[in-house]
């Protein structure tokens, strides 16, 4: 069993708990991270930190899907505490005072735990509200200030945007409100103990310790979360499936779309795949010849590829094997080459992405490769498993930059001869 810890500014990697043999440390969690093949069904995930606006955030259904696979989820300290409070009814195990505050409803929202980070590492550069709240509670207990003044000071500190809530900003707010005594007291406590009032760190350590001693496994066993297999989830999971083939680390989805777009024999392969699904349905129903199933569905008046549009699970080896049966080494090298061209375009021009490619450019690619008139585009897209032309256009956008570069190179070479 491996304990996967997603952590950033809440807990430095130098902490001894993160050096345990069973622990694998990951950067703050983002959308797609829980699909990593390294995370298997008998593992535990400790979610502490996650990204907010610098990259797509981890979705709730990704966590639910992971728990549905039997993986134990522990949350604490930061976004992990908030997600644990939200998903506790489904089996996510929360640890620490921050989690408890979220669970009771004392605090809500990710602004309570957000911090500014150093651009080159995971160090926190600002104070999160949960730590300031804790420091004020301790100050009230030691009669450094009374409760009404502490409440007013907390509201003033909350008004400072979190990336700007540095220690200098905290002192400035204290001075502006006439709370210099509290600022000096907090400064002195921090000199005596650099971790003073660092509730996020304390909760993060407690969460890793909980995972190491097996407490989370016992708590999670009490709840059996349902499997979440929505259309969105399948799309997310397909997008992150990768495989090492012939020394190339390739997206399985890219490989499939390449076959759909560029292999002239793919319509036959898609027809064979539909026949296979009809004979071996995944819902446990009786197998039928595709022609018979088609007769039941529409009287046989339409081709099968216009009637049946199965969802593909690219995590399934049999599905991938059937659909990529005609793939060649040359195809895989082309997929890698086109991915490199797109990556270079992104580096050169911020904001460039496959999604930003004009529909007309992708449509022209398809018409060129398929050698069909535009009025036949819907028929050709369905025969290749896209369902409709709009889906084919969207999928083909990832190859436009590479296709154009190759076309221009070939034209230049021909002109040179």
mmCIF file with all atom_site columns, C-alpha atoms in Angstrom, residues 98-302:
data_model
loop_
_atom_site.group_PDB
_atom_site.id
_atom_site.type_symbol
_atom_site.label_atom_id
_atom_site.label_alt_id
_atom_site.label_comp_id
_atom_site.label_asym_id
_atom_site.label_entity_id
_atom_site.label_seq_id
_atom_site.pdbx_PDB_ins_code
_atom_site.Cartn_x
_atom_site.Cartn_y
_atom_site.Cartn_z
_atom_site.occupancy
_atom_site.B_iso_or_equiv
_atom_site.pdbx_formal_charge
_atom_site.auth_seq_id
_atom_site.auth_comp_id
_atom_site.auth_asym_id
_atom_site.auth_atom_id
_atom_site.pdbx_PDB_model_num
ATOM 1   C CA . UNK A 1 98  ? -9.651  23.131  10.147  1.00 0.00 ? 98  UNK A CA 1
ATOM 2   C CA . UNK A 1 99  ? -11.677 20.174  8.878   1.00 0.00 ? 99  UNK A CA 1
ATOM 3   C CA . UNK A 1 100 ? -13.768 20.243  12.068  1.00 0.00 ? 100 UNK A CA 1
ATOM 4   C CA . UNK A 1 101 ? -14.447 23.974  11.610  1.00 0.00 ? 101 UNK A CA 1
ATOM 5   C CA . UNK A 1 102 ? -15.631 23.372  8.048   1.00 0.00 ? 102 UNK A CA 1
ATOM 6   C CA . UNK A 1 103 ? -17.740 20.391  9.142   1.00 0.00 ? 103 UNK A CA 1
ATOM 7   C CA . UNK A 1 104 ? -19.432 22.424  11.906  1.00 0.00 ? 104 UNK A CA 1
ATOM 8   C CA . UNK A 1 105 ? -20.075 25.326  9.558   1.00 0.00 ? 105 UNK A CA 1
ATOM 9   C CA . UNK A 1 106 ? -17.901 27.712  11.581  1.00 0.00 ? 106 UNK A CA 1
ATOM 10  C CA . UNK A 1 107 ? -16.043 28.584  8.371   1.00 0.00 ? 107 UNK A CA 1
ATOM 11  C CA . UNK A 1 108 ? -16.824 28.068  4.689   1.00 0.00 ? 108 UNK A CA 1
ATOM 12  C CA . UNK A 1 109 ? -15.171 28.812  1.380   1.00 0.00 ? 109 UNK A CA 1
ATOM 13  C CA . UNK A 1 110 ? -11.627 28.279  0.158   1.00 0.00 ? 110 UNK A CA 1
ATOM 14  C CA . UNK A 1 111 ? -10.625 31.865  1.024   1.00 0.00 ? 111 UNK A CA 1
ATOM 15  C CA . UNK A 1 112 ? -10.063 30.663  4.603   1.00 0.00 ? 112 UNK A CA 1
ATOM 16  C CA . UNK A 1 113 ? -7.094  28.497  3.592   1.00 0.00 ? 113 UNK A CA 1
ATOM 17  C CA . UNK A 1 114 ? -5.776  30.261  0.467   1.00 0.00 ? 114 UNK A CA 1
ATOM 18  C CA . UNK A 1 115 ? -2.189  31.554  0.468   1.00 0.00 ? 115 UNK A CA 1
ATOM 19  C CA . UNK A 1 116 ? 0.178   33.194  -1.978  1.00 0.00 ? 116 UNK A CA 1
ATOM 20  C CA . UNK A 1 117 ? 3.054   30.947  -3.047  1.00 0.00 ? 117 UNK A CA 1
ATOM 21  C CA . UNK A 1 118 ? 6.617   31.515  -4.173  1.00 0.00 ? 118 UNK A CA 1
ATOM 22  C CA . UNK A 1 119 ? 6.828   31.082  -7.967  1.00 0.00 ? 119 UNK A CA 1
ATOM 23  C CA . UNK A 1 120 ? 9.820   28.736  -7.794  1.00 0.00 ? 120 UNK A CA 1
ATOM 24  C CA . UNK A 1 121 ? 8.741   26.446  -4.943  1.00 0.00 ? 121 UNK A CA 1
ATOM 25  C CA . UNK A 1 122 ? 5.854   25.614  -2.640  1.00 0.00 ? 122 UNK A CA 1
ATOM 26  C CA . UNK A 1 123 ? 6.616   28.038  0.196   1.00 0.00 ? 123 UNK A CA 1
ATOM 27  C CA . UNK A 1 124 ? 3.692   30.091  1.524   1.00 0.00 ? 124 UNK A CA 1
ATOM 28  C CA . UNK A 1 125 ? 4.382   33.822  1.322   1.00 0.00 ? 125 UNK A CA 1
ATOM 29  C CA . UNK A 1 126 ? 1.205   35.004  3.031   1.00 0.00 ? 126 UNK A CA 1
ATOM 30  C CA . UNK A 1 127 ? -0.935  34.248  6.076   1.00 0.00 ? 127 UNK A CA 1
ATOM 31  C CA . UNK A 1 128 ? -4.133  32.214  5.628   1.00 0.00 ? 128 UNK A CA 1
ATOM 32  C CA . UNK A 1 129 ? -7.197  33.327  7.561   1.00 0.00 ? 129 UNK A CA 1
ATOM 33  C CA . UNK A 1 130 ? -7.422  30.046  9.482   1.00 0.00 ? 130 UNK A CA 1
ATOM 34  C CA . UNK A 1 131 ? -3.977  30.641  11.003  1.00 0.00 ? 131 UNK A CA 1
ATOM 35  C CA . UNK A 1 132 ? -4.767  34.272  11.841  1.00 0.00 ? 132 UNK A CA 1
ATOM 36  C CA . UNK A 1 133 ? -8.069  33.204  13.377  1.00 0.00 ? 133 UNK A CA 1
ATOM 37  C CA . UNK A 1 134 ? -6.219  30.684  15.543  1.00 0.00 ? 134 UNK A CA 1
ATOM 38  C CA . UNK A 1 135 ? -3.612  33.271  16.587  1.00 0.00 ? 135 UNK A CA 1
ATOM 39  C CA . UNK A 1 136 ? -6.381  35.674  17.626  1.00 0.00 ? 136 UNK A CA 1
ATOM 40  C CA . UNK A 1 137 ? -8.117  32.941  19.645  1.00 0.00 ? 137 UNK A CA 1
ATOM 41  C CA . UNK A 1 138 ? -4.873  32.256  21.522  1.00 0.00 ? 138 UNK A CA 1
ATOM 42  C CA . UNK A 1 139 ? -4.379  36.000  22.069  1.00 0.00 ? 139 UNK A CA 1
ATOM 43  C CA . UNK A 1 140 ? -7.872  36.326  23.550  1.00 0.00 ? 140 UNK A CA 1
ATOM 44  C CA . UNK A 1 141 ? -7.192  33.345  25.834  1.00 0.00 ? 141 UNK A CA 1
ATOM 45  C CA . UNK A 1 142 ? -4.008  35.099  27.048  1.00 0.00 ? 142 UNK A CA 1
ATOM 46  C CA . UNK A 1 143 ? -5.888  38.404  27.464  1.00 0.00 ? 143 UNK A CA 1
ATOM 47  C CA . UNK A 1 144 ? -3.726  40.179  24.899  1.00 0.00 ? 144 UNK A CA 1
ATOM 48  C CA . UNK A 1 145 ? -6.969  41.598  23.457  1.00 0.00 ? 145 UNK A CA 1
ATOM 49  C CA . UNK A 1 146 ? -10.663 41.000  24.045  1.00 0.00 ? 146 UNK A CA 1
ATOM 50  C CA . UNK A 1 147 ? -13.071 39.082  21.826  1.00 0.00 ? 147 UNK A CA 1
ATOM 51  C CA . UNK A 1 148 ? -14.802 42.079  20.136  1.00 0.00 ? 148 UNK A CA 1
ATOM 52  C CA . UNK A 1 149 ? -11.445 43.604  19.171  1.00 0.00 ? 149 UNK A CA 1
ATOM 53  C CA . UNK A 1 150 ? -10.262 40.226  17.883  1.00 0.00 ? 150 UNK A CA 1
ATOM 54  C CA . UNK A 1 151 ? -13.395 39.916  15.732  1.00 0.00 ? 151 UNK A CA 1
ATOM 55  C CA . UNK A 1 152 ? -12.902 43.387  14.281  1.00 0.00 ? 152 UNK A CA 1
ATOM 56  C CA . UNK A 1 153 ? -9.239  42.711  13.558  1.00 0.00 ? 153 UNK A CA 1
ATOM 57  C CA . UNK A 1 154 ? -10.082 39.421  11.839  1.00 0.00 ? 154 UNK A CA 1
ATOM 58  C CA . UNK A 1 155 ? -12.578 41.174  9.566   1.00 0.00 ? 155 UNK A CA 1
ATOM 59  C CA . UNK A 1 156 ? -9.973  43.798  8.668   1.00 0.00 ? 156 UNK A CA 1
ATOM 60  C CA . UNK A 1 157 ? -7.439  41.074  7.855   1.00 0.00 ? 157 UNK A CA 1
ATOM 61  C CA . UNK A 1 158 ? -10.036 39.212  5.792   1.00 0.00 ? 158 UNK A CA 1
ATOM 62  C CA . UNK A 1 159 ? -10.444 42.327  3.632   1.00 0.00 ? 159 UNK A CA 1
ATOM 63  C CA . UNK A 1 160 ? -6.810  42.001  2.487   1.00 0.00 ? 160 UNK A CA 1
ATOM 64  C CA . UNK A 1 161 ? -6.647  39.920  -0.719  1.00 0.00 ? 161 UNK A CA 1
ATOM 65  C CA . UNK A 1 162 ? -4.961  36.633  0.179   1.00 0.00 ? 162 UNK A CA 1
ATOM 66  C CA . UNK A 1 163 ? -1.872  36.948  -2.108  1.00 0.00 ? 163 UNK A CA 1
ATOM 67  C CA . UNK A 1 164 ? -1.176  40.301  -0.415  1.00 0.00 ? 164 UNK A CA 1
ATOM 68  C CA . UNK A 1 165 ? -1.656  39.166  3.209   1.00 0.00 ? 165 UNK A CA 1
ATOM 69  C CA . UNK A 1 166 ? 2.064   39.072  4.025   1.00 0.00 ? 166 UNK A CA 1
ATOM 70  C CA . UNK A 1 167 ? 3.438   39.469  7.537   1.00 0.00 ? 167 UNK A CA 1
ATOM 71  C CA . UNK A 1 168 ? 4.173   43.115  6.716   1.00 0.00 ? 168 UNK A CA 1
ATOM 72  C CA . UNK A 1 169 ? 0.544   43.574  5.650   1.00 0.00 ? 169 UNK A CA 1
ATOM 73  C CA . UNK A 1 170 ? -0.687  41.880  8.840   1.00 0.00 ? 170 UNK A CA 1
ATOM 74  C CA . UNK A 1 171 ? 1.406   44.249  10.964  1.00 0.00 ? 171 UNK A CA 1
ATOM 75  C CA . UNK A 1 172 ? 0.187   47.252  8.977   1.00 0.00 ? 172 UNK A CA 1
ATOM 76  C CA . UNK A 1 173 ? -3.469  46.302  9.518   1.00 0.00 ? 173 UNK A CA 1
ATOM 77  C CA . UNK A 1 174 ? -2.820  45.813  13.239  1.00 0.00 ? 174 UNK A CA 1
ATOM 78  C CA . UNK A 1 175 ? -1.152  49.215  13.525  1.00 0.00 ? 175 UNK A CA 1
ATOM 79  C CA . UNK A 1 176 ? -3.931  50.943  11.566  1.00 0.00 ? 176 UNK A CA 1
ATOM 80  C CA . UNK A 1 177 ? -6.493  49.541  14.010  1.00 0.00 ? 177 UNK A CA 1
ATOM 81  C CA . UNK A 1 178 ? -4.455  50.465  17.065  1.00 0.00 ? 178 UNK A CA 1
ATOM 82  C CA . UNK A 1 179 ? -3.573  46.844  17.850  1.00 0.00 ? 179 UNK A CA 1
ATOM 83  C CA . UNK A 1 180 ? 0.195   47.271  17.997  1.00 0.00 ? 180 UNK A CA 1
ATOM 84  C CA . UNK A 1 181 ? 0.309   45.247  21.234  1.00 0.00 ? 181 UNK A CA 1
ATOM 85  C CA . UNK A 1 182 ? -1.145  42.214  19.470  1.00 0.00 ? 182 UNK A CA 1
ATOM 86  C CA . UNK A 1 183 ? 1.269   42.605  16.547  1.00 0.00 ? 183 UNK A CA 1
ATOM 87  C CA . UNK A 1 184 ? 4.264   42.765  18.907  1.00 0.00 ? 184 UNK A CA 1
ATOM 88  C CA . UNK A 1 185 ? 2.973   39.794  20.917  1.00 0.00 ? 185 UNK A CA 1
ATOM 89  C CA . UNK A 1 186 ? 2.490   37.719  17.748  1.00 0.00 ? 186 UNK A CA 1
ATOM 90  C CA . UNK A 1 187 ? 5.934   38.730  16.490  1.00 0.00 ? 187 UNK A CA 1
ATOM 91  C CA . UNK A 1 188 ? 7.509   37.591  19.753  1.00 0.00 ? 188 UNK A CA 1
ATOM 92  C CA . UNK A 1 189 ? 5.646   34.264  19.743  1.00 0.00 ? 189 UNK A CA 1
ATOM 93  C CA . UNK A 1 190 ? 6.809   33.625  16.174  1.00 0.00 ? 190 UNK A CA 1
ATOM 94  C CA . UNK A 1 191 ? 10.410  34.307  17.188  1.00 0.00 ? 191 UNK A CA 1
ATOM 95  C CA . UNK A 1 192 ? 10.087  31.741  19.989  1.00 0.00 ? 192 UNK A CA 1
ATOM 96  C CA . UNK A 1 193 ? 8.366   29.192  17.717  1.00 0.00 ? 193 UNK A CA 1
ATOM 97  C CA . UNK A 1 194 ? 8.436   29.682  13.947  1.00 0.00 ? 194 UNK A CA 1
ATOM 98  C CA . UNK A 1 195 ? 5.442   27.340  13.655  1.00 0.00 ? 195 UNK A CA 1
ATOM 99  C CA . UNK A 1 196 ? 3.308   29.254  16.163  1.00 0.00 ? 196 UNK A CA 1
ATOM 100 C CA . UNK A 1 197 ? -0.354  29.419  15.094  1.00 0.00 ? 197 UNK A CA 1
ATOM 101 C CA . UNK A 1 198 ? 0.407   27.388  11.955  1.00 0.00 ? 198 UNK A CA 1
ATOM 102 C CA . UNK A 1 199 ? -2.765  25.363  12.162  1.00 0.00 ? 199 UNK A CA 1
ATOM 103 C CA . UNK A 1 200 ? -2.449  24.231  8.550   1.00 0.00 ? 200 UNK A CA 1
ATOM 104 C CA . UNK A 1 201 ? 0.920   22.611  9.215   1.00 0.00 ? 201 UNK A CA 1
ATOM 105 C CA . UNK A 1 202 ? -0.317  20.891  12.386  1.00 0.00 ? 202 UNK A CA 1
ATOM 106 C CA . UNK A 1 203 ? -3.376  19.481  10.617  1.00 0.00 ? 203 UNK A CA 1
ATOM 107 C CA . UNK A 1 204 ? -1.315  18.348  7.620   1.00 0.00 ? 204 UNK A CA 1
ATOM 108 C CA . UNK A 1 205 ? 1.059   16.431  9.897   1.00 0.00 ? 205 UNK A CA 1
ATOM 109 C CA . UNK A 1 206 ? -1.921  14.877  11.688  1.00 0.00 ? 206 UNK A CA 1
ATOM 110 C CA . UNK A 1 207 ? -3.427  13.758  8.362   1.00 0.00 ? 207 UNK A CA 1
ATOM 111 C CA . UNK A 1 208 ? -0.243  12.038  7.170   1.00 0.00 ? 208 UNK A CA 1
ATOM 112 C CA . UNK A 1 209 ? 0.155   10.412  10.591  1.00 0.00 ? 209 UNK A CA 1
ATOM 113 C CA . UNK A 1 210 ? -3.459  9.199   10.439  1.00 0.00 ? 210 UNK A CA 1
ATOM 114 C CA . UNK A 1 211 ? -2.822  7.608   7.050   1.00 0.00 ? 211 UNK A CA 1
ATOM 115 C CA . UNK A 1 212 ? 0.397   5.983   8.253   1.00 0.00 ? 212 UNK A CA 1
ATOM 116 C CA . UNK A 1 213 ? -1.185  4.397   11.334  1.00 0.00 ? 213 UNK A CA 1
ATOM 117 C CA . UNK A 1 214 ? -4.185  3.049   9.396   1.00 0.00 ? 214 UNK A CA 1
ATOM 118 C CA . UNK A 1 215 ? -6.905  5.063   11.126  1.00 0.00 ? 215 UNK A CA 1
ATOM 119 C CA . UNK A 1 216 ? -8.226  6.333   7.798   1.00 0.00 ? 216 UNK A CA 1
ATOM 120 C CA . UNK A 1 217 ? -8.718  2.800   6.479   1.00 0.00 ? 217 UNK A CA 1
ATOM 121 C CA . UNK A 1 218 ? -10.990 1.873   9.370   1.00 0.00 ? 218 UNK A CA 1
ATOM 122 C CA . UNK A 1 219 ? -13.023 5.071   9.043   1.00 0.00 ? 219 UNK A CA 1
ATOM 123 C CA . UNK A 1 220 ? -13.463 4.781   5.271   1.00 0.00 ? 220 UNK A CA 1
ATOM 124 C CA . UNK A 1 221 ? -14.555 1.145   5.486   1.00 0.00 ? 221 UNK A CA 1
ATOM 125 C CA . UNK A 1 222 ? -17.778 2.245   7.184   1.00 0.00 ? 222 UNK A CA 1
ATOM 126 C CA . UNK A 1 223 ? -19.054 3.930   4.011   1.00 0.00 ? 223 UNK A CA 1
ATOM 127 C CA . UNK A 1 224 ? -19.230 2.386   0.550   1.00 0.00 ? 224 UNK A CA 1
ATOM 128 C CA . UNK A 1 225 ? -19.456 5.311   -1.897  1.00 0.00 ? 225 UNK A CA 1
ATOM 129 C CA . UNK A 1 226 ? -21.219 4.753   -5.210  1.00 0.00 ? 226 UNK A CA 1
ATOM 130 C CA . UNK A 1 227 ? -19.310 4.621   -8.477  1.00 0.00 ? 227 UNK A CA 1
ATOM 131 C CA . UNK A 1 228 ? -19.580 7.881   -10.376 1.00 0.00 ? 228 UNK A CA 1
ATOM 132 C CA . UNK A 1 229 ? -19.447 7.294   -14.127 1.00 0.00 ? 229 UNK A CA 1
ATOM 133 C CA . UNK A 1 230 ? -20.986 10.383  -15.703 1.00 0.00 ? 230 UNK A CA 1
ATOM 134 C CA . UNK A 1 231 ? -20.297 11.583  -19.241 1.00 0.00 ? 231 UNK A CA 1
ATOM 135 C CA . UNK A 1 232 ? -18.070 14.321  -17.831 1.00 0.00 ? 232 UNK A CA 1
ATOM 136 C CA . UNK A 1 233 ? -16.132 11.856  -15.716 1.00 0.00 ? 233 UNK A CA 1
ATOM 137 C CA . UNK A 1 234 ? -15.520 9.539   -18.663 1.00 0.00 ? 234 UNK A CA 1
ATOM 138 C CA . UNK A 1 235 ? -14.323 12.493  -20.721 1.00 0.00 ? 235 UNK A CA 1
ATOM 139 C CA . UNK A 1 236 ? -11.899 13.543  -17.963 1.00 0.00 ? 236 UNK A CA 1
ATOM 140 C CA . UNK A 1 237 ? -10.610 10.017  -17.441 1.00 0.00 ? 237 UNK A CA 1
ATOM 141 C CA . UNK A 1 238 ? -10.080 9.411   -21.171 1.00 0.00 ? 238 UNK A CA 1
ATOM 142 C CA . UNK A 1 239 ? -8.140  12.667  -21.476 1.00 0.00 ? 239 UNK A CA 1
ATOM 143 C CA . UNK A 1 240 ? -5.483  11.586  -18.961 1.00 0.00 ? 240 UNK A CA 1
ATOM 144 C CA . UNK A 1 241 ? -4.905  7.961   -20.048 1.00 0.00 ? 241 UNK A CA 1
ATOM 145 C CA . UNK A 1 242 ? -1.351  7.581   -21.348 1.00 0.00 ? 242 UNK A CA 1
ATOM 146 C CA . UNK A 1 243 ? 0.857   4.654   -22.291 1.00 0.00 ? 243 UNK A CA 1
ATOM 147 C CA . UNK A 1 244 ? 4.554   4.145   -22.893 1.00 0.00 ? 244 UNK A CA 1
ATOM 148 C CA . UNK A 1 245 ? 4.894   2.570   -26.351 1.00 0.00 ? 245 UNK A CA 1
ATOM 149 C CA . UNK A 1 246 ? 8.165   2.101   -28.241 1.00 0.00 ? 246 UNK A CA 1
ATOM 150 C CA . UNK A 1 247 ? 9.846   4.623   -25.958 1.00 0.00 ? 247 UNK A CA 1
ATOM 151 C CA . UNK A 1 248 ? 7.114   7.222   -26.553 1.00 0.00 ? 248 UNK A CA 1
ATOM 152 C CA . UNK A 1 249 ? 4.798   8.446   -23.795 1.00 0.00 ? 249 UNK A CA 1
ATOM 153 C CA . UNK A 1 250 ? 1.553   8.978   -25.703 1.00 0.00 ? 250 UNK A CA 1
ATOM 154 C CA . UNK A 1 251 ? -1.993  10.008  -24.928 1.00 0.00 ? 251 UNK A CA 1
ATOM 155 C CA . UNK A 1 252 ? -4.290  7.072   -25.696 1.00 0.00 ? 252 UNK A CA 1
ATOM 156 C CA . UNK A 1 253 ? -7.013  9.490   -26.741 1.00 0.00 ? 253 UNK A CA 1
ATOM 157 C CA . UNK A 1 254 ? -4.641  11.176  -29.214 1.00 0.00 ? 254 UNK A CA 1
ATOM 158 C CA . UNK A 1 255 ? -3.723  7.782   -30.647 1.00 0.00 ? 255 UNK A CA 1
ATOM 159 C CA . UNK A 1 256 ? -7.375  6.842   -31.137 1.00 0.00 ? 256 UNK A CA 1
ATOM 160 C CA . UNK A 1 257 ? -8.335  10.173  -32.706 1.00 0.00 ? 257 UNK A CA 1
ATOM 161 C CA . UNK A 1 258 ? -5.340  9.888   -35.044 1.00 0.00 ? 258 UNK A CA 1
ATOM 162 C CA . UNK A 1 259 ? -6.672  6.528   -36.265 1.00 0.00 ? 259 UNK A CA 1
ATOM 163 C CA . UNK A 1 260 ? -10.175 7.924   -36.646 1.00 0.00 ? 260 UNK A CA 1
ATOM 164 C CA . UNK A 1 261 ? -8.919  10.860  -38.689 1.00 0.00 ? 261 UNK A CA 1
ATOM 165 C CA . UNK A 1 262 ? -6.039  9.447   -40.734 1.00 0.00 ? 262 UNK A CA 1
ATOM 166 C CA . UNK A 1 263 ? -6.593  5.684   -41.142 1.00 0.00 ? 263 UNK A CA 1
ATOM 167 C CA . UNK A 1 264 ? -8.637  5.025   -44.311 1.00 0.00 ? 264 UNK A CA 1
ATOM 168 C CA . UNK A 1 265 ? -9.588  1.601   -42.930 1.00 0.00 ? 265 UNK A CA 1
ATOM 169 C CA . UNK A 1 266 ? -10.974 2.862   -39.624 1.00 0.00 ? 266 UNK A CA 1
ATOM 170 C CA . UNK A 1 267 ? -14.654 2.788   -40.702 1.00 0.00 ? 267 UNK A CA 1
ATOM 171 C CA . UNK A 1 268 ? -14.352 -0.986  -41.034 1.00 0.00 ? 268 UNK A CA 1
ATOM 172 C CA . UNK A 1 269 ? -12.723 -1.204  -37.626 1.00 0.00 ? 269 UNK A CA 1
ATOM 173 C CA . UNK A 1 270 ? -15.508 0.862   -36.058 1.00 0.00 ? 270 UNK A CA 1
ATOM 174 C CA . UNK A 1 271 ? -18.128 -1.392  -37.649 1.00 0.00 ? 271 UNK A CA 1
ATOM 175 C CA . UNK A 1 272 ? -16.334 -4.433  -36.201 1.00 0.00 ? 272 UNK A CA 1
ATOM 176 C CA . UNK A 1 273 ? -16.235 -2.761  -32.779 1.00 0.00 ? 273 UNK A CA 1
ATOM 177 C CA . UNK A 1 274 ? -19.995 -2.121  -32.873 1.00 0.00 ? 274 UNK A CA 1
ATOM 178 C CA . UNK A 1 275 ? -20.530 -5.770  -33.806 1.00 0.00 ? 275 UNK A CA 1
ATOM 179 C CA . UNK A 1 276 ? -18.358 -6.828  -30.862 1.00 0.00 ? 276 UNK A CA 1
ATOM 180 C CA . UNK A 1 277 ? -20.327 -4.644  -28.441 1.00 0.00 ? 277 UNK A CA 1
ATOM 181 C CA . UNK A 1 278 ? -23.609 -6.016  -29.749 1.00 0.00 ? 278 UNK A CA 1
ATOM 182 C CA . UNK A 1 279 ? -22.415 -9.593  -29.248 1.00 0.00 ? 279 UNK A CA 1
ATOM 183 C CA . UNK A 1 280 ? -20.847 -8.801  -25.849 1.00 0.00 ? 280 UNK A CA 1
ATOM 184 C CA . UNK A 1 281 ? -22.857 -5.968  -24.216 1.00 0.00 ? 281 UNK A CA 1
ATOM 185 C CA . UNK A 1 282 ? -21.257 -4.340  -21.174 1.00 0.00 ? 282 UNK A CA 1
ATOM 186 C CA . UNK A 1 283 ? -24.581 -3.981  -19.332 1.00 0.00 ? 283 UNK A CA 1
ATOM 187 C CA . UNK A 1 284 ? -24.916 -7.726  -18.842 1.00 0.00 ? 284 UNK A CA 1
ATOM 188 C CA . UNK A 1 285 ? -27.762 -8.078  -21.343 1.00 0.00 ? 285 UNK A CA 1
ATOM 189 C CA . UNK A 1 286 ? -28.008 -10.830 -23.947 1.00 0.00 ? 286 UNK A CA 1
ATOM 190 C CA . UNK A 1 287 ? -25.674 -10.724 -26.928 1.00 0.00 ? 287 UNK A CA 1
ATOM 191 C CA . UNK A 1 288 ? -27.207 -10.258 -30.365 1.00 0.00 ? 288 UNK A CA 1
ATOM 192 C CA . UNK A 1 289 ? -25.875 -9.948  -33.908 1.00 0.00 ? 289 UNK A CA 1
ATOM 193 C CA . UNK A 1 290 ? -25.607 -6.267  -34.757 1.00 0.00 ? 290 UNK A CA 1
ATOM 194 C CA . UNK A 1 291 ? -28.017 -6.593  -37.700 1.00 0.00 ? 291 UNK A CA 1
ATOM 195 C CA . UNK A 1 292 ? -30.688 -8.054  -35.420 1.00 0.00 ? 292 UNK A CA 1
ATOM 196 C CA . UNK A 1 293 ? -30.181 -5.327  -32.814 1.00 0.00 ? 293 UNK A CA 1
ATOM 197 C CA . UNK A 1 294 ? -30.360 -2.703  -35.562 1.00 0.00 ? 294 UNK A CA 1
ATOM 198 C CA . UNK A 1 295 ? -33.646 -4.153  -36.828 1.00 0.00 ? 295 UNK A CA 1
ATOM 199 C CA . UNK A 1 296 ? -35.088 -3.903  -33.315 1.00 0.00 ? 296 UNK A CA 1
ATOM 200 C CA . UNK A 1 297 ? -33.898 -0.301  -32.971 1.00 0.00 ? 297 UNK A CA 1
ATOM 201 C CA . UNK A 1 298 ? -34.985 1.213   -36.290 1.00 0.00 ? 298 UNK A CA 1
ATOM 202 C CA . UNK A 1 299 ? -36.171 -1.539  -38.571 1.00 0.00 ? 299 UNK A CA 1
ATOM 203 C CA . UNK A 1 300 ? -32.766 -1.570  -40.228 1.00 0.00 ? 300 UNK A CA 1
ATOM 204 C CA . UNK A 1 301 ? -33.476 1.693   -42.044 1.00 0.00 ? 301 UNK A CA 1
ATOM 205 C CA . UNK A 1 302 ? -30.268 3.413   -40.821 1.00 0.00 ? 302 UNK A CA 1
#
